[in-house]
Coordinates of C-alpha atoms in Angstrom, one line a residue:
M1 CA -20.7 -103.7 -48.2
A2 CA -21.1 -101.0 -45.2
A3 CA -20.8 -102.4 -41.7
T4 CA -24.0 -102.3 -39.6
V5 CA -24.2 -101.1 -36.2
E6 CA -24.5 -104.6 -34.9
D7 CA -21.4 -105.5 -37.0
L8 CA -19.6 -102.5 -35.4
Y9 CA -20.6 -103.5 -31.6
R10 CA -19.5 -107.3 -32.3
N11 CA -16.2 -106.3 -33.8
Y12 CA -15.5 -103.4 -31.1
G13 CA -16.2 -106.4 -28.4
I14 CA -13.7 -108.6 -30.2
L15 CA -10.8 -105.9 -30.1
A16 CA -11.7 -105.0 -26.5
D17 CA -11.3 -108.5 -25.4
A18 CA -8.2 -109.3 -27.4
K19 CA -6.1 -107.1 -25.0
E20 CA -2.5 -108.0 -25.9
D21 CA -3.6 -110.0 -29.1
L22 CA -5.0 -107.0 -30.8
S23 CA -2.6 -106.9 -33.9
T24 CA -4.0 -110.2 -34.9
H25 CA -7.4 -109.0 -35.4
K26 CA -7.0 -106.8 -38.3
D27 CA -10.0 -107.9 -39.8
A28 CA -12.1 -106.7 -37.2
Y29 CA -10.4 -103.2 -37.2
Q30 CA -11.4 -103.0 -40.9
V31 CA -15.0 -103.7 -40.2
I32 CA -14.8 -100.7 -37.9
L33 CA -13.1 -98.6 -40.5
D34 CA -15.9 -99.8 -42.9
G35 CA -18.5 -98.2 -40.5
V36 CA -17.8 -94.6 -42.2
K37 CA -19.6 -96.0 -45.3
G38 CA -22.8 -96.7 -43.4
G39 CA -25.8 -94.7 -42.1
P40 CA -25.4 -91.8 -39.4
K41 CA -25.8 -94.2 -36.5
E42 CA -22.8 -96.5 -38.2
K43 CA -20.9 -93.2 -38.4
R44 CA -21.1 -92.1 -34.9
L45 CA -19.9 -95.1 -33.7
A46 CA -17.1 -95.4 -36.2
A47 CA -16.1 -91.7 -35.0
Q48 CA -15.4 -93.2 -31.5
F49 CA -14.0 -96.8 -32.3
I50 CA -11.6 -95.9 -34.9
P51 CA -9.3 -93.9 -32.8
K52 CA -9.7 -96.1 -29.7
F53 CA -7.6 -99.1 -31.3
F54 CA -5.6 -96.5 -34.0
S55 CA -2.4 -97.1 -32.2
S56 CA -2.4 -101.0 -32.5
F57 CA -2.8 -101.2 -36.1
P58 CA 0.3 -98.9 -37.6
E59 CA -0.1 -100.7 -41.1
L60 CA -3.9 -99.4 -41.2
A61 CA -2.7 -95.9 -40.0
D62 CA -3.4 -94.1 -43.4
A63 CA -6.7 -95.9 -43.7
A64 CA -7.6 -95.2 -40.2
I65 CA -6.8 -91.1 -40.4
N66 CA -8.6 -91.1 -44.0
A67 CA -11.6 -92.7 -42.7
Q68 CA -11.8 -90.1 -39.6
L69 CA -11.3 -87.4 -42.1
D70 CA -14.1 -88.5 -44.1
L71 CA -16.2 -88.2 -40.9
C72 CA -14.7 -84.7 -40.2
E73 CA -16.4 -83.7 -43.9
D74 CA -19.5 -85.4 -43.3
E75 CA -22.9 -83.3 -43.9
D76 CA -24.2 -84.1 -40.4
V77 CA -22.6 -81.6 -38.2
S78 CA -23.1 -83.8 -35.2
I79 CA -20.9 -86.3 -36.7
R80 CA -18.4 -83.9 -37.8
R81 CA -18.2 -82.5 -34.3
Q82 CA -17.7 -86.3 -32.8
A83 CA -15.1 -87.0 -35.4
I84 CA -13.1 -83.9 -34.7
K85 CA -13.4 -84.3 -31.0
E86 CA -11.3 -87.6 -31.6
L87 CA -8.9 -86.3 -34.0
P88 CA -6.1 -85.6 -31.2
R89 CA -6.0 -89.3 -30.5
F90 CA -4.5 -89.8 -33.8
A91 CA -1.7 -87.1 -32.9
S92 CA 1.2 -89.5 -32.4
G93 CA 4.6 -89.8 -33.7
D94 CA 5.0 -88.8 -37.4
N95 CA 1.1 -88.6 -37.7
L96 CA 1.1 -85.4 -35.3
P97 CA 1.8 -82.8 -38.2
R98 CA -0.7 -84.4 -40.5
V99 CA -3.3 -84.2 -37.8
A100 CA -2.3 -80.5 -37.1
D101 CA -2.5 -79.8 -40.9
I102 CA -6.0 -81.5 -41.1
L103 CA -7.3 -79.3 -38.0
T104 CA -5.7 -76.2 -39.5
Q105 CA -7.8 -76.8 -42.6
L106 CA -11.1 -77.5 -40.7
L107 CA -10.8 -74.0 -39.1
Q108 CA -12.7 -72.8 -42.2
T109 CA -16.1 -74.2 -40.7
D110 CA -18.9 -71.7 -40.3
D111 CA -20.3 -73.6 -37.7
S112 CA -19.4 -71.8 -34.3
A113 CA -19.8 -75.1 -32.2
E114 CA -17.7 -77.1 -34.7
F115 CA -14.9 -74.2 -34.7
N116 CA -14.7 -74.2 -31.0
Q117 CA -14.2 -77.8 -31.3
V118 CA -11.4 -77.7 -33.8
N119 CA -9.6 -74.7 -31.6
T120 CA -9.9 -77.2 -28.7
A121 CA -8.3 -79.9 -30.7
L122 CA -5.4 -77.9 -32.0
I123 CA -4.7 -76.7 -28.3
S124 CA -4.8 -80.2 -27.2
I125 CA -2.2 -81.6 -29.6
F126 CA -0.1 -78.3 -29.2
K127 CA 0.5 -79.2 -25.6
I128 CA 1.5 -82.7 -26.9
D129 CA 3.9 -81.6 -29.6
A130 CA 4.1 -77.8 -29.9
K131 CA 6.7 -77.8 -32.7
G132 CA 4.9 -80.4 -34.7
T133 CA 1.5 -78.6 -34.4
L134 CA 3.1 -75.4 -35.5
G135 CA 4.4 -77.2 -38.7
G136 CA 0.9 -78.1 -39.8
L137 CA -0.4 -74.6 -39.0
F138 CA 2.2 -72.9 -40.6
S139 CA 2.3 -75.1 -43.6
Q140 CA -1.6 -74.1 -44.3
I141 CA -0.6 -70.5 -43.6
L142 CA 2.2 -70.6 -46.4
Q143 CA 0.0 -72.9 -48.8
G144 CA -3.5 -73.0 -47.9
E145 CA -6.6 -71.6 -48.8
D146 CA -7.2 -68.1 -47.9
I147 CA -9.7 -68.4 -45.1
V148 CA -7.5 -71.2 -43.8
R149 CA -4.5 -69.0 -43.9
E150 CA -6.6 -66.1 -42.3
R151 CA -8.0 -68.3 -39.7
A152 CA -4.7 -70.0 -38.7
I153 CA -2.9 -66.5 -38.2
K154 CA -5.7 -65.4 -36.0
F155 CA -5.5 -68.7 -34.0
L156 CA -1.8 -68.1 -33.3
S157 CA -2.3 -64.6 -32.3
T158 CA -5.0 -65.5 -29.8
K159 CA -3.9 -68.7 -28.4
L160 CA -0.3 -68.9 -28.3
K161 CA -0.3 -66.4 -25.1
M162 CA -2.4 -68.9 -23.3
M163 CA 0.2 -71.6 -23.8
P164 CA 2.1 -72.9 -20.6
D165 CA 5.7 -72.0 -20.3
D166 CA 6.8 -75.7 -20.4
T167 CA 5.3 -75.7 -23.9
M168 CA 6.5 -72.4 -25.2
T169 CA 10.0 -73.3 -25.0
K170 CA 13.2 -71.4 -26.5
E171 CA 13.1 -73.8 -29.3
V172 CA 9.5 -73.4 -30.0
E173 CA 9.8 -69.7 -30.1
D174 CA 12.7 -69.7 -32.2
Y175 CA 10.7 -71.9 -34.8
I176 CA 7.8 -69.4 -34.7
F177 CA 10.1 -66.6 -35.3
I178 CA 11.8 -68.4 -38.3
E179 CA 8.2 -69.6 -39.8
T180 CA 6.9 -66.1 -39.3
K181 CA 9.6 -64.4 -41.2
K182 CA 8.6 -66.6 -44.1
V183 CA 4.9 -65.4 -43.9
L184 CA 6.2 -61.9 -43.6
E185 CA 7.5 -62.2 -47.2
D186 CA 4.1 -61.9 -48.6
V187 CA 1.3 -60.3 -46.1
T188 CA -1.6 -58.0 -46.2
G189 CA -1.7 -55.2 -43.9
E190 CA -3.9 -56.8 -41.3
E191 CA -1.7 -60.1 -41.4
F192 CA 1.1 -58.0 -40.9
V193 CA -0.5 -56.4 -37.5
L194 CA -1.3 -60.0 -36.3
L195 CA 2.0 -61.6 -37.2
M196 CA 3.9 -58.7 -35.2
R197 CA 1.6 -59.3 -32.3
I198 CA 2.6 -62.9 -32.4
L199 CA 6.2 -62.2 -32.3
S200 CA 6.0 -59.5 -29.8
G201 CA 4.4 -61.7 -27.4
L202 CA 7.2 -64.4 -27.4
K203 CA 9.2 -64.2 -24.4
S204 CA 12.7 -64.2 -26.3
M205 CA 11.3 -61.0 -27.8
Q206 CA 11.3 -59.1 -24.7
T207 CA 15.0 -58.6 -24.3
V208 CA 16.6 -55.6 -26.1
S209 CA 18.1 -57.7 -28.8
G210 CA 14.6 -59.5 -29.3
R211 CA 12.8 -56.0 -29.6
Q212 CA 15.9 -54.9 -32.0
Q213 CA 15.0 -57.9 -34.3
L214 CA 11.2 -56.9 -34.5
V215 CA 12.4 -53.3 -35.2
E216 CA 14.4 -54.8 -38.3
L217 CA 11.5 -56.8 -39.5
V218 CA 9.1 -53.8 -39.3
V219 CA 11.9 -51.5 -41.2
E220 CA 12.0 -54.1 -43.9
Q221 CA 8.3 -54.0 -44.3
A222 CA 8.2 -50.1 -44.2
F223 CA 10.3 -49.9 -47.1
L224 CA 12.2 -47.0 -45.4
E225 CA 14.9 -47.2 -48.3
Q226 CA 12.2 -45.8 -50.7
A227 CA 10.9 -42.1 -51.0
L228 CA 7.3 -41.8 -50.0
N229 CA 4.7 -41.3 -52.6
P230 CA 2.2 -39.2 -50.8
A231 CA -0.4 -39.5 -53.4
D232 CA -0.5 -43.3 -53.0
A233 CA -2.8 -44.2 -50.0
D234 CA -1.4 -47.8 -49.7
S235 CA 2.2 -46.6 -49.1
V236 CA 0.8 -44.1 -46.7
D237 CA -1.1 -46.8 -44.9
R238 CA 1.9 -49.2 -44.9
L239 CA 4.1 -46.5 -43.2
L240 CA 1.4 -45.6 -40.6
Q241 CA 0.9 -49.5 -39.8
C242 CA 4.7 -50.4 -39.7
T243 CA 5.3 -47.1 -37.3
R244 CA 2.4 -48.1 -35.0
Q245 CA 4.0 -51.6 -34.8
A246 CA 7.6 -50.3 -34.1
L247 CA 6.3 -47.7 -31.6
P248 CA 6.1 -50.3 -28.5
L249 CA 9.5 -51.7 -29.3
F250 CA 11.4 -48.4 -28.8
S251 CA 13.1 -47.9 -25.5
V252 CA 15.7 -45.3 -24.2
S253 CA 18.2 -45.6 -21.3
E254 CA 20.3 -42.7 -20.3
T255 CA 22.8 -44.6 -18.3
T256 CA 23.3 -47.3 -20.8
A257 CA 23.4 -46.7 -24.5
T258 CA 23.7 -50.0 -25.5
K259 CA 20.7 -51.0 -24.2
N260 CA 18.6 -48.9 -26.2
V261 CA 16.4 -49.7 -29.3
H262 CA 16.3 -46.4 -31.2
S263 CA 13.5 -44.7 -33.3
T264 CA 16.2 -42.9 -35.4
R265 CA 15.4 -44.6 -38.9
F266 CA 11.8 -43.7 -38.7
V267 CA 12.1 -40.3 -37.2
T268 CA 14.8 -39.5 -39.9
Y269 CA 12.4 -40.9 -42.9
F270 CA 9.5 -38.7 -41.2
C271 CA 11.7 -35.6 -41.5
E272 CA 13.0 -36.3 -44.8
F273 CA 10.1 -37.5 -46.6
V274 CA 7.0 -37.2 -44.7
L275 CA 7.0 -33.7 -43.3
P276 CA 7.9 -32.0 -46.8
N277 CA 4.8 -33.8 -48.2
L278 CA 2.7 -33.4 -45.1
S279 CA -0.3 -31.4 -47.0
L280 CA -0.1 -33.9 -49.9
L281 CA -0.6 -37.1 -48.0
T282 CA -3.5 -39.2 -49.1
S283 CA -5.5 -40.8 -46.1
P284 CA -6.3 -44.6 -46.4
V285 CA -9.4 -43.9 -44.3
A286 CA -11.8 -41.2 -45.3
E287 CA -12.6 -40.0 -41.7
L288 CA -8.8 -39.9 -40.6
D289 CA -7.1 -36.4 -40.1
I290 CA -3.8 -37.7 -41.7
Q291 CA -1.5 -34.9 -41.0
L292 CA -2.2 -35.0 -37.3
E293 CA -1.9 -39.0 -37.3
V294 CA 1.7 -38.4 -38.9
L295 CA 2.4 -35.6 -36.5
K296 CA 1.5 -37.8 -33.4
L297 CA 3.6 -40.7 -34.5
L298 CA 6.6 -38.5 -35.0
A299 CA 5.9 -36.9 -31.6
E300 CA 5.7 -40.2 -29.9
M301 CA 8.7 -41.6 -31.5
S302 CA 10.8 -38.5 -31.1
P303 CA 12.0 -39.3 -27.4
Y304 CA 13.6 -42.6 -28.8
C305 CA 15.7 -40.9 -31.5
G306 CA 19.4 -41.7 -31.1
D307 CA 22.4 -40.1 -33.1
M308 CA 21.2 -38.8 -36.2
D309 CA 23.5 -38.3 -39.2
K310 CA 21.6 -35.3 -40.7
L311 CA 20.6 -33.9 -37.2
E312 CA 20.7 -30.2 -38.4
V313 CA 19.0 -30.7 -41.5
N314 CA 16.2 -32.6 -40.1
L315 CA 15.9 -30.2 -37.2
N316 CA 15.5 -27.3 -39.6
M317 CA 12.7 -29.2 -41.6
L318 CA 10.9 -29.8 -38.1
F319 CA 11.4 -26.2 -37.4
E320 CA 10.2 -24.7 -40.8
K321 CA 7.1 -27.1 -40.5
L322 CA 6.3 -25.4 -37.1
L323 CA 6.7 -22.2 -38.4
E324 CA 3.8 -23.1 -40.6
F325 CA 1.4 -23.6 -38.0
M326 CA 2.5 -20.6 -35.8
P327 CA 1.4 -17.6 -37.4
L328 CA 2.6 -14.1 -37.1
P329 CA 0.2 -11.5 -35.1
P330 CA -2.1 -9.9 -37.5
E331 CA -1.3 -6.4 -38.5
E332 CA -3.2 -4.0 -36.3
E333 CA -5.2 -1.2 -37.4
N334 CA -6.3 1.7 -35.3
G335 CA -5.2 -0.2 -32.5
E336 CA -7.3 -2.9 -32.7
N337 CA -6.9 -6.5 -34.6
A338 CA -8.5 -6.6 -38.2
A339 CA -11.1 -9.2 -37.5
N340 CA -10.8 -10.6 -41.3
E341 CA -7.1 -11.3 -40.5
E342 CA -7.4 -13.3 -37.2
P343 CA -5.3 -16.3 -37.7
K344 CA -6.5 -19.7 -37.1
L345 CA -4.4 -21.6 -34.4
Q346 CA -4.0 -25.4 -34.6
F347 CA -3.3 -26.3 -31.3
S348 CA -3.1 -30.3 -31.9
Y349 CA -0.8 -29.7 -34.6
V350 CA 1.7 -27.4 -32.9
E351 CA 1.7 -29.8 -29.7
C352 CA 3.1 -32.2 -31.8
L353 CA 5.5 -30.3 -33.8
L354 CA 6.7 -28.4 -30.5
F355 CA 7.4 -31.6 -28.6
S356 CA 9.2 -33.2 -31.5
F357 CA 11.5 -30.1 -32.1
H358 CA 11.8 -29.9 -28.1
Q359 CA 12.9 -33.6 -28.1
L360 CA 15.3 -33.4 -31.0
G361 CA 16.5 -29.9 -29.8
K362 CA 18.3 -31.3 -26.9
K363 CA 20.7 -33.1 -29.3
L364 CA 21.5 -29.9 -31.0
P365 CA 20.9 -27.2 -28.1
D366 CA 22.7 -24.3 -29.9
F367 CA 20.4 -24.6 -33.0
L368 CA 18.3 -21.6 -32.1
I369 CA 21.5 -19.6 -31.5
D370 CA 23.9 -20.6 -34.2
K371 CA 22.0 -22.5 -36.7
I372 CA 19.4 -19.9 -37.9
S373 CA 19.8 -16.1 -38.6
A374 CA 19.2 -13.6 -36.0
E375 CA 16.2 -12.2 -38.1
K376 CA 14.9 -15.9 -38.4
L377 CA 15.1 -16.3 -34.5
K378 CA 13.5 -12.9 -34.0
D379 CA 10.5 -13.9 -36.1
F380 CA 10.3 -17.3 -34.4
K381 CA 9.9 -15.3 -31.0
I382 CA 7.4 -13.0 -32.1
R383 CA 5.2 -16.1 -33.3
L384 CA 6.0 -17.9 -30.0
Q385 CA 4.9 -14.8 -28.0
Y386 CA 1.8 -14.4 -30.1
F387 CA 0.7 -18.0 -29.4
A388 CA 1.6 -17.7 -26.1
R389 CA -0.5 -14.8 -25.1
G390 CA -3.6 -16.7 -27.1
L391 CA -3.0 -19.8 -25.0
Q392 CA -3.2 -17.8 -21.6
V393 CA -6.7 -16.8 -22.2
Y394 CA -7.7 -20.4 -23.4
I395 CA -6.2 -21.9 -20.3
R396 CA -8.1 -19.3 -18.2
Q397 CA -11.4 -19.9 -19.8
L398 CA -10.9 -23.9 -19.7
R399 CA -10.0 -23.7 -15.9
V400 CA -13.0 -21.7 -15.0
A401 CA -15.3 -23.9 -17.2
L402 CA -13.9 -27.1 -15.3
Q403 CA -13.4 -25.7 -12.1
G404 CA -14.7 -28.0 -9.3
K405 CA -16.0 -30.7 -11.8
T406 CA -15.3 -34.3 -10.5
G407 CA -16.3 -37.7 -11.3
D408 CA -19.3 -38.1 -13.8
A409 CA -19.2 -34.3 -14.3
L410 CA -15.8 -34.7 -16.0
K411 CA -17.3 -37.9 -18.2
T412 CA -19.8 -35.8 -20.2
E413 CA -18.7 -35.5 -24.1
E414 CA -18.3 -31.5 -23.7
N415 CA -16.1 -31.6 -20.6
K416 CA -13.8 -34.5 -21.8
I417 CA -13.1 -32.0 -24.8
K418 CA -12.3 -29.5 -22.4
V419 CA -10.1 -31.5 -20.5
V420 CA -8.0 -32.7 -23.5
A421 CA -7.9 -29.0 -24.8
L422 CA -6.6 -27.8 -21.3
K423 CA -3.7 -30.6 -21.4
I424 CA -2.9 -29.5 -25.0
T425 CA -2.8 -25.9 -24.4
N426 CA -0.8 -26.4 -21.1
N427 CA 1.6 -28.6 -22.6
I428 CA 2.5 -26.0 -25.5
N429 CA 2.8 -23.3 -22.8
V430 CA 5.4 -25.3 -20.9
L431 CA 7.4 -25.8 -24.3
I432 CA 7.1 -22.3 -25.2
K433 CA 8.5 -21.1 -22.0
D434 CA 11.5 -23.6 -22.5
L435 CA 12.2 -21.9 -25.9
F436 CA 12.0 -18.4 -24.6
H437 CA 14.9 -19.1 -22.1
N438 CA 18.1 -17.4 -23.2
P439 CA 19.8 -19.6 -24.1
P440 CA 16.8 -22.0 -25.2
S441 CA 16.2 -24.7 -22.6
Y442 CA 15.2 -28.3 -23.1
K443 CA 14.7 -29.5 -19.7
S444 CA 10.9 -29.5 -19.2
T445 CA 9.1 -32.6 -19.4
V446 CA 5.4 -33.0 -20.5
T447 CA 3.1 -35.9 -21.2
L448 CA 1.5 -35.8 -24.7
S449 CA -2.2 -34.9 -24.4
W450 CA -3.6 -38.3 -26.1
K451 CA -1.3 -40.2 -23.7
P452 CA -3.4 -41.3 -20.5
V453 CA -2.4 -40.3 -17.0
Q454 CA -4.0 -41.3 -13.5
K455 CA -7.5 -40.1 -13.1
T456 CA -6.8 -38.8 -9.5
E457 CA -4.1 -36.3 -11.0
A458 CA -6.7 -35.0 -13.2
A459 CA -9.2 -34.5 -10.9
A460 CA -6.8 -32.8 -8.5
A461 CA -5.5 -30.6 -11.4
I462 CA -9.0 -29.4 -12.3
G463 CA -10.2 -28.9 -8.8
Q464 CA -7.2 -26.4 -7.8
K465 CA -7.5 -23.1 -9.5
R466 CA -3.9 -22.3 -9.6
H467 CA -2.4 -26.0 -10.1
S468 CA -0.3 -26.3 -13.3
G469 CA -2.6 -28.2 -15.3
E470 CA 0.0 -30.0 -16.7
D471 CA -1.0 -33.3 -14.9
I472 CA -4.5 -33.3 -16.6
G473 CA -5.0 -35.8 -19.5
T474 CA -7.5 -38.1 -20.7
T475 CA -7.8 -40.9 -23.3
A476 CA -11.1 -39.3 -24.8
T477 CA -11.8 -38.6 -28.5
T478 CA -12.6 -35.1 -28.8
K479 CA -14.1 -32.4 -31.1
K480 CA -13.5 -29.1 -32.1
L481 CA -13.1 -26.5 -29.1
P482 CA -16.8 -25.5 -28.1
T483 CA -17.9 -21.9 -28.5
N484 CA -19.8 -21.6 -25.5
L485 CA -16.8 -21.4 -23.1
P486 CA -17.1 -18.4 -20.7
R487 CA -16.3 -15.2 -22.7
R488 CA -13.5 -12.9 -22.0
D489 CA -14.2 -9.1 -21.0
A490 CA -15.0 -7.4 -24.0
R491 CA -13.1 -4.5 -23.0
Q492 CA -9.9 -6.6 -22.9
I493 CA -7.4 -5.0 -25.1
Y494 CA -5.8 -8.3 -26.6
N495 CA -7.8 -10.1 -29.1
P496 CA -6.9 -13.7 -29.0
P497 CA -6.9 -15.9 -32.3
S498 CA -9.6 -18.3 -32.5
G499 CA -8.3 -22.1 -31.9
K500 CA -8.7 -25.6 -33.5
Y501 CA -8.7 -28.8 -31.6
S502 CA -8.6 -31.8 -34.0
A503 CA -11.5 -34.6 -34.1
S504 CA -8.9 -37.1 -33.7
I505 CA -7.2 -35.5 -30.5
G506 CA -7.5 -38.6 -28.3
N507 CA -6.0 -42.1 -28.4
F508 CA -4.9 -43.5 -31.9
S509 CA -7.6 -45.8 -32.9
Y510 CA -6.1 -46.2 -36.5
E511 CA -4.9 -49.6 -35.7
Q512 CA -8.3 -51.0 -34.9
R513 CA -9.6 -50.0 -38.2
G514 CA -8.6 -53.1 -39.5
G515 CA -5.5 -52.8 -41.1
F516 CA -5.2 -52.0 -44.8
R517 CA -8.1 -51.2 -47.3
G518 CA -9.9 -54.3 -48.5
G519 CA -9.4 -56.0 -52.0
R520 CA -5.7 -55.7 -52.2
G521 CA -4.9 -59.3 -52.2
R522 CA -1.7 -60.8 -50.4
G523 CA 1.2 -58.5 -50.7
F524 CA 2.1 -55.8 -48.1
G525 CA 2.1 -52.4 -50.4
G526 CA 2.4 -54.8 -53.6
R527 CA 5.2 -57.2 -51.9
G528 CA 4.9 -60.5 -53.6
N529 CA 3.1 -61.7 -56.8
R530 CA 0.7 -64.4 -55.3
S531 CA -2.9 -63.3 -54.8
R532 CA -5.7 -65.8 -54.1
G533 CA -8.4 -63.1 -54.0
R534 CA -8.5 -62.8 -50.1
I535 CA -11.1 -59.8 -49.3
Y536 CA -10.8 -57.9 -46.2

């Protein structure tokens, strides 16, 4: 028979007055447990009374937790919230991992207030026993339902960084690393990004050795021991995701080589397997310029490349790919360029390739002198010269268009495009000048056009007619170079080739696209055999 409201209050009074003799009133506590079988009023009271006396009746611990769990699953959302709010009071000793497990399962709720209550309860018991709470969370991540797994991972990715230092001890961080490695054996692309975010935020991972451990995890996920299938969008997607996760971990120190985290394996893989198949790559996202995305990644990694086993071979591959995007001047007819033979200059591609070649060229400075034929070197310099002449015209046009513009005037879509275009052309110009030195020089430093710089520098560079322009930068996403730039004098003898600025010229936004394509189930690029139908 279910207990009534009067029964609950009477037995509550018995227990409250008993003080030191609580354990002798087991029957009174049983009546309170029976309150979960009553109506809404009885259930609300039971949700408050059961945890209050829980610690005094260890022999009824299982029954009490199960009773409270019944309330957590009640049809009445107000009863569920009250029961969830009180769950941390059961989290003591051996019961804490079980409570953590229960709370983790309750993350699947669709009620926002209830969901927030579960989060608050999890944070509360995390501060009591971090390792025990993590045990419950990881148990569900590894074995629970898909929606529970997803939300448990997101909980860790957002809440761990908010925990106080005295909670996130080295022992706790080591436990997180060990358990996360288990999860990484079988993940989706989105889960991989979130798990790497969790690990990257740990204090123990901020050291050189810590970052090196993270790079090793990424290398394993990237399948760098296998040749890339350019027609497989999932394989391309996995490589992009892994490379983006590895990039922030790389570092270089000119004074202490042992304190570096190198990008060598990734750069080598790109040179050996990606560049030869650049035009064949299948984009995982329809609107993504996959070739430019890959070239940007290579450019960003190249400064962190260490000693490379096949440096000359890889540098030659980079050199050949650069030649593909640096056309020869069109044959002249009657002193004028034939209009139908005007090459297209893909400035965004060339900036990436030239920067990467410049970075790796530092490691083999005699490449252009001793490693290629004199005929090929001559051909390369003709292409460089032709490209440089075209750049000068564009740079002048862009500077005139941006002259005197500051503040809001630079924030218009058209001017943001021009600012990035100027940055790209200036970068290419600086690098070409270096390669024109005899012998070629690799001393100049440029900031890649999509990398942010100080706004004051950008404004100053635009405002001064003869300033380098090298300090100009933006984080804006741009489109094709507008055709309404100031036209050059029609009598000018030199006819520069038309240019192309990619629509993906700005900051990388790929990571924010939500990871891998939906419907793949669990398994990073096919890793693992389990799939519980998770859809992203």
